Coordinates of C-alpha atoms in Angstrom, one line a residue:
M11 CA 80.5 113.7 50.8
K12 CA 83.0 110.0 52.1
P13 CA 82.9 109.3 47.7
W14 CA 83.6 105.6 48.7
R15 CA 79.8 104.9 49.7
L16 CA 78.0 105.4 47.0
S17 CA 74.8 105.1 48.0
E18 CA 75.5 109.0 49.6
T19 CA 78.1 110.4 46.3
K20 CA 76.6 112.2 43.8
Y21 CA 77.5 111.2 39.5
S22 CA 79.0 114.9 39.9
F23 CA 82.0 112.9 41.3
V24 CA 81.3 109.8 40.1
K25 CA 82.3 110.7 36.2
E26 CA 84.9 112.3 36.9
H27 CA 85.9 109.6 39.3
P28 CA 85.5 106.0 38.4
Y29 CA 86.3 103.9 40.3
E30 CA 88.5 100.4 39.8
V31 CA 87.4 98.6 43.6
A32 CA 83.8 97.5 44.6
V33 CA 83.6 96.2 48.1
L34 CA 79.7 94.5 48.0
P35 CA 79.3 94.1 52.4
I36 CA 76.4 91.2 52.0
G37 CA 75.7 90.0 56.3
A38 CA 71.2 88.4 57.1
T39 CA 69.4 88.8 59.6
E40 CA 68.7 86.7 62.0
P41 CA 68.0 85.7 65.5
H42 CA 71.2 86.1 67.6
N43 CA 71.0 84.8 71.4
L44 CA 68.6 87.3 73.4
H45 CA 71.3 90.3 73.9
L46 CA 72.5 91.3 69.9
P47 CA 69.8 92.7 67.1
Y48 CA 68.4 90.5 64.6
G49 CA 70.3 92.8 61.7
T50 CA 74.0 92.3 63.3
D51 CA 74.8 91.0 60.3
A52 CA 73.6 92.9 58.1
I53 CA 75.2 96.0 60.7
T54 CA 78.3 94.6 61.5
V55 CA 79.8 94.2 57.6
G56 CA 78.1 96.8 57.0
L57 CA 80.6 99.1 59.4
L58 CA 83.2 97.3 58.8
G59 CA 83.4 97.4 55.4
D60 CA 83.1 101.9 56.0
M61 CA 85.5 101.1 57.3
L62 CA 88.2 99.9 55.6
C63 CA 87.0 101.2 52.1
E64 CA 88.0 104.7 54.0
Y65 CA 91.2 103.5 55.0
A66 CA 92.1 103.4 51.6
H67 CA 90.8 105.4 50.2
Q68 CA 92.8 107.7 52.1
Q69 CA 95.9 105.5 51.1
G70 CA 94.6 107.1 47.8
A71 CA 92.7 104.4 46.5
N72 CA 89.2 103.9 44.0
V73 CA 87.0 102.5 45.7
A74 CA 83.4 102.6 46.3
L75 CA 81.8 101.2 48.6
L76 CA 77.6 99.1 47.5
P77 CA 75.5 98.7 50.1
T78 CA 74.6 96.3 51.1
I79 CA 73.0 93.0 51.1
P80 CA 70.7 93.1 54.4
Y81 CA 69.2 89.0 53.8
G82 CA 71.1 85.4 53.7
V83 CA 70.5 82.5 53.6
D84 CA 68.9 80.9 56.9
T85 CA 67.5 78.4 55.8
N86 CA 68.4 76.8 58.7
L87 CA 67.4 79.0 61.1
L88 CA 63.2 79.4 59.7
G89 CA 62.8 77.5 63.5
F90 CA 62.9 81.1 64.5
P91 CA 60.7 83.3 64.0
M92 CA 61.2 86.7 61.7
A93 CA 64.9 84.8 60.5
M94 CA 64.5 86.7 57.2
S95 CA 65.9 83.4 54.6
I96 CA 66.5 83.6 51.4
N97 CA 67.6 81.3 49.3
P98 CA 71.0 80.1 47.7
S99 CA 69.9 80.4 44.9
T100 CA 68.9 83.7 44.6
L101 CA 72.0 84.9 46.7
D102 CA 73.6 83.7 43.7
L103 CA 70.9 85.7 40.9
L104 CA 71.6 88.5 42.4
I105 CA 75.4 88.9 43.4
T106 CA 75.4 87.7 38.9
D107 CA 73.5 90.7 37.7
L108 CA 75.5 93.1 40.2
V109 CA 78.5 92.1 38.6
N110 CA 77.1 91.9 35.3
S111 CA 76.9 96.2 36.2
L112 CA 79.7 96.3 37.0
E113 CA 81.5 95.1 34.6
T114 CA 79.7 97.8 32.3
H115 CA 80.7 100.1 34.1
G116 CA 84.5 99.2 33.9
V117 CA 84.7 98.6 37.6
H118 CA 87.5 96.0 37.1
N119 CA 87.6 94.3 40.7
L120 CA 84.7 93.1 43.3
V121 CA 85.3 92.3 46.5
I122 CA 82.9 90.1 48.5
L123 CA 82.4 91.4 52.4
N124 CA 80.7 88.0 54.1
G125 CA 79.0 88.8 56.8
H126 CA 77.5 85.5 57.5
G127 CA 78.4 82.4 57.4
G128 CA 75.6 80.8 55.9
N129 CA 77.0 82.2 53.4
S130 CA 78.7 80.2 51.5
L131 CA 79.8 82.0 47.9
K132 CA 83.0 80.2 46.7
H133 CA 80.7 78.5 44.0
T134 CA 79.3 81.4 43.3
L135 CA 82.9 83.0 42.2
R136 CA 83.3 79.5 40.6
E137 CA 80.5 80.1 38.7
L138 CA 80.8 83.7 37.3
F139 CA 84.7 82.5 36.5
P140 CA 84.8 82.1 33.2
H141 CA 81.5 84.3 32.3
T142 CA 83.3 88.2 33.6
S143 CA 86.1 90.1 33.2
V144 CA 85.9 91.5 36.9
F145 CA 88.1 89.9 39.1
I146 CA 86.4 88.7 42.3
S147 CA 87.1 87.9 46.3
L148 CA 85.6 86.5 48.1
I149 CA 86.1 87.6 52.1
D150 CA 84.4 86.2 55.4
W151 CA 85.7 88.5 57.7
F152 CA 85.0 86.3 60.7
A153 CA 87.5 84.2 59.4
V154 CA 90.4 86.5 58.9
V155 CA 90.8 86.3 62.2
K156 CA 91.8 83.1 63.0
D157 CA 95.9 83.1 63.8
V158 CA 94.8 86.6 65.9
Y159 CA 91.6 84.2 68.0
F160 CA 92.5 83.8 71.0
D161 CA 95.6 86.4 71.9
I162 CA 92.3 88.2 71.8
F163 CA 88.8 86.1 72.9
E164 CA 89.1 83.3 75.2
N165 CA 86.3 81.4 74.2
P166 CA 85.0 79.9 70.8
D167 CA 82.9 81.3 69.0
D168 CA 80.2 80.5 65.9
H169 CA 77.7 82.7 66.0
A170 CA 76.4 85.9 68.8
G171 CA 79.0 84.3 71.9
E172 CA 82.3 86.4 72.6
M173 CA 83.5 88.1 69.1
E174 CA 80.5 89.1 67.6
T175 CA 79.1 90.7 71.1
S176 CA 82.4 92.7 71.2
I177 CA 82.2 94.0 68.2
A178 CA 78.9 94.9 68.8
M179 CA 79.6 97.0 72.1
H180 CA 82.0 98.8 70.9
C181 CA 80.8 99.8 67.1
F182 CA 76.1 100.4 68.8
P183 CA 76.7 99.5 71.9
E184 CA 72.9 101.3 72.5
L185 CA 71.8 97.4 70.7
V186 CA 73.1 95.2 72.9
D187 CA 71.7 93.6 77.0
V188 CA 74.8 90.6 78.0
S189 CA 72.2 90.7 80.0
L190 CA 70.1 89.2 78.1
A191 CA 72.5 86.5 77.0
D192 CA 71.7 82.9 76.9
S193 CA 75.7 80.5 77.2
G194 CA 75.5 79.7 73.8
A195 CA 75.2 76.2 74.2
V196 CA 74.7 74.1 72.1
K197 CA 73.4 70.3 71.9
S198 CA 75.5 67.5 70.1
S199 CA 74.8 65.1 67.3
N200 CA 74.2 61.5 68.5
F201 CA 77.0 60.5 65.9
E202 CA 80.2 61.0 66.0
A203 CA 81.2 61.0 62.7
I204 CA 79.7 64.4 63.0
N205 CA 80.3 65.8 66.0
Q206 CA 84.0 65.9 65.2
G207 CA 83.6 67.0 61.5
W208 CA 84.0 64.3 59.1
V209 CA 80.4 64.4 57.9
Q210 CA 79.1 67.9 57.4
I211 CA 75.0 68.7 57.6
T212 CA 72.0 71.1 57.2
R213 CA 72.0 72.3 61.5
P214 CA 68.6 73.1 62.8
W215 CA 68.9 75.8 64.9
D216 CA 65.7 75.9 66.8
I217 CA 66.8 72.2 68.0
V218 CA 70.8 72.1 68.2
T219 CA 70.4 75.4 70.5
T220 CA 67.8 76.9 73.0
N221 CA 67.7 80.7 71.3
S222 CA 70.4 80.8 68.6
G223 CA 73.8 81.7 70.5
V224 CA 76.9 79.3 69.6
G225 CA 79.2 80.0 71.6
D226 CA 79.3 82.0 74.7
P227 CA 79.6 86.2 75.0
S228 CA 79.5 86.2 78.7
R229 CA 83.5 87.6 78.6
A230 CA 82.5 90.3 75.4
S231 CA 84.3 93.5 76.0
A232 CA 84.5 96.8 73.7
D233 CA 87.8 96.4 74.1
K234 CA 88.2 93.3 72.4
G235 CA 86.1 94.5 69.3
K236 CA 88.1 97.3 68.8
Q237 CA 91.1 95.4 68.5
V238 CA 89.6 92.9 66.3
L239 CA 88.4 96.4 63.6
E240 CA 92.0 97.2 63.9
I241 CA 93.2 94.3 62.7
L242 CA 90.2 93.6 59.8
K243 CA 91.0 97.3 59.3
E244 CA 95.1 97.3 58.1
R245 CA 95.1 93.9 56.4
L246 CA 91.6 94.3 54.9
G247 CA 92.3 98.0 54.0
T248 CA 95.8 97.3 52.4
Y249 CA 94.7 94.4 50.7
I250 CA 91.8 96.7 48.7
K251 CA 94.7 99.4 47.7
E252 CA 96.7 97.1 46.0
L253 CA 93.6 95.5 43.9
S254 CA 92.7 99.1 43.7
D255 CA 96.9 100.4 42.3
A256 CA 96.8 96.8 40.3
E257 CA 97.8 96.9 37.4
I258 CA 95.9 94.5 35.4
N259 CA 97.4 92.2 32.7
E260 CA 96.2 88.3 30.7
T261 CA 98.0 86.3 34.1
F262 CA 96.3 88.4 37.1
P263 CA 96.5 88.0 39.9
Y264 CA 100.0 86.3 39.6
E265 CA 103.4 87.2 37.6
K266 CA 104.6 86.6 34.3

């Protein structure tokens, strides 16, 4: 038994070992260029969550890895066959119900581990904040390594590019075939303000991309994926351990 995995843990253990932290991975089911599986986001974030929780557990943290939510907000990818989308409001309701369950069971901390760029969840934290005693952290794992991205990778990666492909090659190589990938090139908008990021829109990916990829995966490698995961494990696994050990008081998570 791996007691940080709630789905594999027995009640005989849980009743004697209350959890302080729960980790909820959230992914998506969508095309990832031509060379990665539809479940890339869900598989990756689930494996990452397991790695972080194992690291924290080995340091003494009381942490539970919740089952991964395999669907995300993919309304702008519905032009591609079998992109499975849920609305932001649906995802909000599901997270709210799970937070309420954790509060009922006396779990003080929830870490939402997000693996899909379309899941913009900061507003969810703000809406829940006045209504729950659970301290909620949001982690977009791909943002955690921004400061070291160009120490490891050569090409900017938005979706199914060098970084995602490298992690997949390390974690589930049997599901990857880079020989099938296209270059991940995207079309520019007619508006400079959109191209520069001054204006945000919802991008229709079936128009913007050729095969849903954004970023060139040709220089991906399993070794690069391993490097990223080691950094994520140390940074985020340490945070989970600190949460597990933290004293909850009236100024938490700030100093008195």
